[in-house]
PDB file of C-alpha atoms in Angstrom:
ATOM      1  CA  UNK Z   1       0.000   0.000   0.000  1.00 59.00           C
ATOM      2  CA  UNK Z   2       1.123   3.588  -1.357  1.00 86.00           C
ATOM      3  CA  UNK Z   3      -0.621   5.509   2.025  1.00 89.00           C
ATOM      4  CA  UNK Z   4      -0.056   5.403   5.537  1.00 94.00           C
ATOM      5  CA  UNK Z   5      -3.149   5.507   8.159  1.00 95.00           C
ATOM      6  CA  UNK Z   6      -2.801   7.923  10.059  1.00 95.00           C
ATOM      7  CA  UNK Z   7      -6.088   8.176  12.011  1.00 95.00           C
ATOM      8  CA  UNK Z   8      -8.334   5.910  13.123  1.00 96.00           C
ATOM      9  CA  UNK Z   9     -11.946   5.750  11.472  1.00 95.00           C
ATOM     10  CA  UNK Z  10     -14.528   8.907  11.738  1.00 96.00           C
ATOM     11  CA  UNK Z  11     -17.724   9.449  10.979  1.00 95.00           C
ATOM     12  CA  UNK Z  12     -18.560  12.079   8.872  1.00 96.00           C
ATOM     13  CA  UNK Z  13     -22.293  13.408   8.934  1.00 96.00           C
ATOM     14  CA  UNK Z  14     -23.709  15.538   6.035  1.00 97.00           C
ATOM     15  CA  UNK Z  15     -27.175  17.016   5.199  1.00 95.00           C
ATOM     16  CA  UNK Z  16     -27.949  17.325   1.343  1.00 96.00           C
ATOM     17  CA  UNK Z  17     -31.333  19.669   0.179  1.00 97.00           C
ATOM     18  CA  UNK Z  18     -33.475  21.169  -2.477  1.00 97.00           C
ATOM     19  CA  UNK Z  19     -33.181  24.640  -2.474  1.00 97.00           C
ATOM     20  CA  UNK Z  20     -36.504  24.368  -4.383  1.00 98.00           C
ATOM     21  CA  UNK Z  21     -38.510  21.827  -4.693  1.00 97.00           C
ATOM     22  CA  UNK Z  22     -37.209  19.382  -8.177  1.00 97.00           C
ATOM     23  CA  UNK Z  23     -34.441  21.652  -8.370  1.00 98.00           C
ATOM     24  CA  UNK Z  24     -30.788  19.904  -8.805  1.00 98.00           C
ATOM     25  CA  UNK Z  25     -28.631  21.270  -5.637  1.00 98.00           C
ATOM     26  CA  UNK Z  26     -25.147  19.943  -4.836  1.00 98.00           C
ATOM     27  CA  UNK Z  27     -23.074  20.994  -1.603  1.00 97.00           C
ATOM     28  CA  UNK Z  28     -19.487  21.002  -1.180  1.00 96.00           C
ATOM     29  CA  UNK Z  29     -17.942  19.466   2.227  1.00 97.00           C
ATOM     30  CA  UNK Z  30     -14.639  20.690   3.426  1.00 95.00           C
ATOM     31  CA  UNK Z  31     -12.611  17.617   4.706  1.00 94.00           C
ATOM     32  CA  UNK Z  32      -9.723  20.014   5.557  1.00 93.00           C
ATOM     33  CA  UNK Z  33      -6.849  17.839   4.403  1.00 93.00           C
ATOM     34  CA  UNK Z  34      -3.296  18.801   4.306  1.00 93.00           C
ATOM     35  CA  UNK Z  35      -2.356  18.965   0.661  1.00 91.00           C
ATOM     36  CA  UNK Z  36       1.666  20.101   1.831  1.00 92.00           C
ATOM     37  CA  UNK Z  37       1.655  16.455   3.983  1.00 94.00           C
ATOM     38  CA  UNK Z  38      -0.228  14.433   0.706  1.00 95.00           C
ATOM     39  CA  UNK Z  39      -3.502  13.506   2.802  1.00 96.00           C
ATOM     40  CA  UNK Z  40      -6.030  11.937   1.523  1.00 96.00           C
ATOM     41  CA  UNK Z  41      -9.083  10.618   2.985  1.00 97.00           C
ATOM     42  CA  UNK Z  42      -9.716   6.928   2.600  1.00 96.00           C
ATOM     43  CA  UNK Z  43     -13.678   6.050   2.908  1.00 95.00           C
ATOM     44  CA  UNK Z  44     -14.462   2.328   4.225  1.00 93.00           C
ATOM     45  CA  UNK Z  45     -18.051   2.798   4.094  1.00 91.00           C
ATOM     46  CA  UNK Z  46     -20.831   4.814   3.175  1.00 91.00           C
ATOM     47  CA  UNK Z  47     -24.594   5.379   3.166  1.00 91.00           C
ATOM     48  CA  UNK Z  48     -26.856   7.836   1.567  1.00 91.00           C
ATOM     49  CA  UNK Z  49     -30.545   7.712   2.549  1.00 92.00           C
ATOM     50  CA  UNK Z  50     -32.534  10.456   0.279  1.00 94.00           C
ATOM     51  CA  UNK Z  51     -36.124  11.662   2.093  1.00 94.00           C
ATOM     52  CA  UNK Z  52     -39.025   9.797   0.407  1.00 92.00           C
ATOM     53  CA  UNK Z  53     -40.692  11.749  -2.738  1.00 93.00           C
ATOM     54  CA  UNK Z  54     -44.460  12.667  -2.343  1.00 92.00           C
ATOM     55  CA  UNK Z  55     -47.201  10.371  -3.236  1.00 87.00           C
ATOM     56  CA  UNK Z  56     -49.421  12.126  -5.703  1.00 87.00           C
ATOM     57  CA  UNK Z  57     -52.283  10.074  -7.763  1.00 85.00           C
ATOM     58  CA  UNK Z  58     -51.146   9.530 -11.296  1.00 85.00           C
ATOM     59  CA  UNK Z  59     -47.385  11.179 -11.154  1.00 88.00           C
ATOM     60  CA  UNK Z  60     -44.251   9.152 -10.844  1.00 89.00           C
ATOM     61  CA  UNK Z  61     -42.224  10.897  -7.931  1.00 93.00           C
ATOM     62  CA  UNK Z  62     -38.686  10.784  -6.840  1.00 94.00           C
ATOM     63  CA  UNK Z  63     -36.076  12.164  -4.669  1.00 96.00           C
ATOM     64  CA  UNK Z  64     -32.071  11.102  -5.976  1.00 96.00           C
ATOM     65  CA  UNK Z  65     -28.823  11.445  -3.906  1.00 96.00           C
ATOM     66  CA  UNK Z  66     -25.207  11.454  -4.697  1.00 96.00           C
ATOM     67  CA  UNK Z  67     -22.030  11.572  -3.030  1.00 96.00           C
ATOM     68  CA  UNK Z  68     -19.016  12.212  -5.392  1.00 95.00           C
ATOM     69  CA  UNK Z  69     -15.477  13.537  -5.230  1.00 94.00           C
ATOM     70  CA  UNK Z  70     -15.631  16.148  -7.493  1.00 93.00           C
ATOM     71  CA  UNK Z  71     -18.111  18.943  -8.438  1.00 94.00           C
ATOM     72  CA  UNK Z  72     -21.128  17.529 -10.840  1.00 94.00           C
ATOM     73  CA  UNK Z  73     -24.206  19.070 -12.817  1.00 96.00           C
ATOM     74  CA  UNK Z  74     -26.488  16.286 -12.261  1.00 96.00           C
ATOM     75  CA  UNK Z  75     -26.786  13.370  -9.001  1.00 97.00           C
ATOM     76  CA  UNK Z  76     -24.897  10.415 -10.394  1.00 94.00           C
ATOM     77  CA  UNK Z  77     -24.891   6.740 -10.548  1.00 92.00           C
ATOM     78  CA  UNK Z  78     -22.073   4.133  -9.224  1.00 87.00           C
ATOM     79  CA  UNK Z  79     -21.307   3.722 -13.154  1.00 88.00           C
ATOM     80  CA  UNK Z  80     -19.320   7.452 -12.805  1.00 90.00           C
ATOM     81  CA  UNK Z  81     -16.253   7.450 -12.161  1.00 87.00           C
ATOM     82  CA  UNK Z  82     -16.384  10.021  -9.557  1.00 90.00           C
ATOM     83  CA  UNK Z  83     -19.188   8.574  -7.634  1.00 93.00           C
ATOM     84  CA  UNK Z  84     -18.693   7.093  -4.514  1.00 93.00           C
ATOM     85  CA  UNK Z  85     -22.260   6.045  -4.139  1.00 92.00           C
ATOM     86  CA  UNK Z  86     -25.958   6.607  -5.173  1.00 92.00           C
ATOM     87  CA  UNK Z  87     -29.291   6.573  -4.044  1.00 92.00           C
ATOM     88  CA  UNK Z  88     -32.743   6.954  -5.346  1.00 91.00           C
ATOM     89  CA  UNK Z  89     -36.489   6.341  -3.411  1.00 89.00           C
ATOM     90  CA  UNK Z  90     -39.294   6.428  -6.447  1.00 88.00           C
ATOM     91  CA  UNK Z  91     -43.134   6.149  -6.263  1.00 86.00           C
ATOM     92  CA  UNK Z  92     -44.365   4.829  -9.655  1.00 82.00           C
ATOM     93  CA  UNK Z  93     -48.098   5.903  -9.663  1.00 80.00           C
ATOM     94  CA  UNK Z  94     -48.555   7.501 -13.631  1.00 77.00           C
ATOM     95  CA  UNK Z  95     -51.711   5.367 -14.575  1.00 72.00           C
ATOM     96  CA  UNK Z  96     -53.133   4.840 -11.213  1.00 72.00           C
ATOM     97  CA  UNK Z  97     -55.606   6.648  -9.187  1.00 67.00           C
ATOM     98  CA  UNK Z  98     -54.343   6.011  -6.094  1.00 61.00           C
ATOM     99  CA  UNK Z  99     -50.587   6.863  -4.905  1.00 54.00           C
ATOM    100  CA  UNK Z 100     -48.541   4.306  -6.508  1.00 57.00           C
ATOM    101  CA  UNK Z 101     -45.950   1.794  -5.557  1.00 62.00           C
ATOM    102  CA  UNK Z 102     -42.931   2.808  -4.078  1.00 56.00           C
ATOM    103  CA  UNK Z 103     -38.974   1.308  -5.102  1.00 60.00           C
ATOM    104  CA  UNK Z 104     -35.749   2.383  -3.509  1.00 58.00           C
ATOM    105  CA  UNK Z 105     -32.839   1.435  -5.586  1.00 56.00           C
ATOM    106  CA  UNK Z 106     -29.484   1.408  -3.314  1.00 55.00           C
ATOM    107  CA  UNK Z 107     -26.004   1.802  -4.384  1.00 50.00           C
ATOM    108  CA  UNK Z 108     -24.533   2.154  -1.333  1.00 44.00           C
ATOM    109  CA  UNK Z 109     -23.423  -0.801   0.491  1.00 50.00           C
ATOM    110  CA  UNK Z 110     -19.952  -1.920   0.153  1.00 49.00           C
ATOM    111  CA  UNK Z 111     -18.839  -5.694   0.077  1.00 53.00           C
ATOM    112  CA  UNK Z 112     -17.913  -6.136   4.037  1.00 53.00           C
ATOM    113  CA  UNK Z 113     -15.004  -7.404   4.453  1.00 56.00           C
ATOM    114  CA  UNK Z 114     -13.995  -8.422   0.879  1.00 66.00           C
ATOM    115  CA  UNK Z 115     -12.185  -4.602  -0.195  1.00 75.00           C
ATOM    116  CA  UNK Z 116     -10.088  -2.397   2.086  1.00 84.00           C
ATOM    117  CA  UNK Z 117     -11.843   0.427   0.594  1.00 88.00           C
ATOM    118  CA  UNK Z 118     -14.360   1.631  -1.408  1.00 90.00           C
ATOM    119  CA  UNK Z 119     -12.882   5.495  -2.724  1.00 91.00           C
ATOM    120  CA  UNK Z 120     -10.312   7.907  -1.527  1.00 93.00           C
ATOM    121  CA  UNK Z 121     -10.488  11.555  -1.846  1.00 95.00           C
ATOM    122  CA  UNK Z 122      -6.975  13.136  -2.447  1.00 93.00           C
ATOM    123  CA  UNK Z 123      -8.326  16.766  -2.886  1.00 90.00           C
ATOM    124  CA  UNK Z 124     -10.070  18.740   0.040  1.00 89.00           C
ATOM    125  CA  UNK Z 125     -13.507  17.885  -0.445  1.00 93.00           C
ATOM    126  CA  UNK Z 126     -16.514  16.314  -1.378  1.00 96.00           C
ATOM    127  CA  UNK Z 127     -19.539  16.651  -2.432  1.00 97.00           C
ATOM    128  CA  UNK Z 128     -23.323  15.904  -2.453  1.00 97.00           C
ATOM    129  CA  UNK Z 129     -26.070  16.261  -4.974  1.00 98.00           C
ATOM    130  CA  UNK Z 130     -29.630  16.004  -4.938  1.00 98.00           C
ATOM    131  CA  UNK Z 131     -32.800  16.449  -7.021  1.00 98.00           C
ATOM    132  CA  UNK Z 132     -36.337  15.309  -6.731  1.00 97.00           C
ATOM    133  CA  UNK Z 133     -38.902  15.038  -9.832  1.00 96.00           C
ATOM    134  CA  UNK Z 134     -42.595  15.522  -9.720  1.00 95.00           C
ATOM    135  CA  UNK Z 135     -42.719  16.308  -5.952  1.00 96.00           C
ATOM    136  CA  UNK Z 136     -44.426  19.088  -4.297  1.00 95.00           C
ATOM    137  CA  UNK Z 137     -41.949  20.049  -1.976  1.00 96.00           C
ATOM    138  CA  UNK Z 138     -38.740  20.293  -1.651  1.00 97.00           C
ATOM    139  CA  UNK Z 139     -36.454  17.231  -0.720  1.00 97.00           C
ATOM    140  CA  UNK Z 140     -33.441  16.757   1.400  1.00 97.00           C
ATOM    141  CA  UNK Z 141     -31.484  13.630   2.739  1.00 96.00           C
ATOM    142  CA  UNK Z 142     -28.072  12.299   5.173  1.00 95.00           C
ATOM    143  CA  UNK Z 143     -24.751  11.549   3.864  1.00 95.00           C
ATOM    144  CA  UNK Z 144     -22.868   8.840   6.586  1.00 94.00           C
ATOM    145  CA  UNK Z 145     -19.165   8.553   5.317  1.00 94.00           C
ATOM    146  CA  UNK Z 146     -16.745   6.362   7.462  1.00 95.00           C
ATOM    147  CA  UNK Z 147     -13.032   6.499   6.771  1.00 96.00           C
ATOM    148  CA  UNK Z 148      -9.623   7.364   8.093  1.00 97.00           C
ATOM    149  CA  UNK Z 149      -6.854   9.926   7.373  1.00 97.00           C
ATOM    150  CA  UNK Z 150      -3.647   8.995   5.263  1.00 96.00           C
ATOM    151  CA  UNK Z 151      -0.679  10.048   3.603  1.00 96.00           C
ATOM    152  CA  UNK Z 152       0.501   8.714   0.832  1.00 95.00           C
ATOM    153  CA  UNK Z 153       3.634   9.082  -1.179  1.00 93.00           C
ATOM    154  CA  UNK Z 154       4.077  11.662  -3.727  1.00 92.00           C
ATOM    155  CA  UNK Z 155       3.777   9.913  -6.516  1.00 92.00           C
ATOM    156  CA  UNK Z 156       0.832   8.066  -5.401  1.00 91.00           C
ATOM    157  CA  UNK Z 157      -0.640  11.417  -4.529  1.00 92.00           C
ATOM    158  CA  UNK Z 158      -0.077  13.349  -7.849  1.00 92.00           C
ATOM    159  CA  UNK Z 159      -1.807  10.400  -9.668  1.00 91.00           C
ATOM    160  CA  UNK Z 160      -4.861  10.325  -6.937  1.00 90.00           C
ATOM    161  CA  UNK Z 161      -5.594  13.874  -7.131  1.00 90.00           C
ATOM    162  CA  UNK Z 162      -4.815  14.072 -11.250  1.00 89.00           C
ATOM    163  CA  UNK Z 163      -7.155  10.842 -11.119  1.00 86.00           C
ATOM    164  CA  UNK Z 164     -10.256  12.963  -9.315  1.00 83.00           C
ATOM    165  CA  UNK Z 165      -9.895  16.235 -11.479  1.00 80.00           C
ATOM    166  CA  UNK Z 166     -10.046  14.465 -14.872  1.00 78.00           C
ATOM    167  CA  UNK Z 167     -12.629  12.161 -13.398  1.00 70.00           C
ATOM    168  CA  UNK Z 168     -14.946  15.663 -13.220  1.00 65.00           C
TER     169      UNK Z 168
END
């Protein structure tokens, strides 16, 4: 390994919200790493948990969530390279008269066990996006990141943090 723990694991908390109600918002989180010592944060685990969209007869609602390591113009999926993970809570109700059915589609969980990691961030920061469709009111949802401090090497940083600004 090109990185050196040098903390033990913390939890990092986050709030993500609409600033309007199906309006795309992303927020930037300050991880205040020390880019003269080559830190980078290593993340273990992860969950996302987006509010539930509204239930309204005959319109399919949904509120999406994102966590990524650089800036985006639109939540992502865990097929982008600079996602860490995704998720989305959806009420499918366009053809009935009542409110729907409701699907959440996770891509969150890591494999326990099985990977030392799941993403580092080598810059300062992360971020979170979030957008709902067809809801009345705005959305918002929580952002739980677990990982641990590290420095790596300086090669090993210059490609991490070359790796997350192309990845934008």
């Amino acid at each position: 390994m090109s990185f050196k723990k040098t903390s033990s694991v913390v939890t990092i908390s986050v709030d993500a919200a609409e600033t309007a109600a199906n309006t795309f918002t992303q927020t930037e989180h300050d991880l205040q790493l020390s880019p003269l010592d080559n830190e980078v944060f290593v993340v273990v685990a992860l969950d996302a948990s987006p509010a539930p969209p509204d239930a309204i007869a005959a319109v399919d609602t949904s509120t999406s969530l994102s966590i990524s390591t650089t800036s985006r113009t639109s939540v992502g999926n865990i097929g982008d390279n600079n996602v860490l993970g995704a998720s989305e809570s959806a009420i499918r109700a366009a053809g009935f008269v009542d409110g729907g059915v409701g699907f959440q589609q996770l891509a969150t969980e890591a494999p326990t066990g099985m990977v030392d990691y799941i993403g580092i961030i080598a810059t300062n920061n992360f971020f979170t996006q979030i957008e709902g469709a067809g809801n009345a009111a705005a959305k918002s949802g929580g952002v739980r990141l677990w990982g641990y401090r590290a420095r790596a090497d300086a090669a090993t940083y210059a490609a991490l943090v070359q790796s997350e600004v192309l990845s934008s």
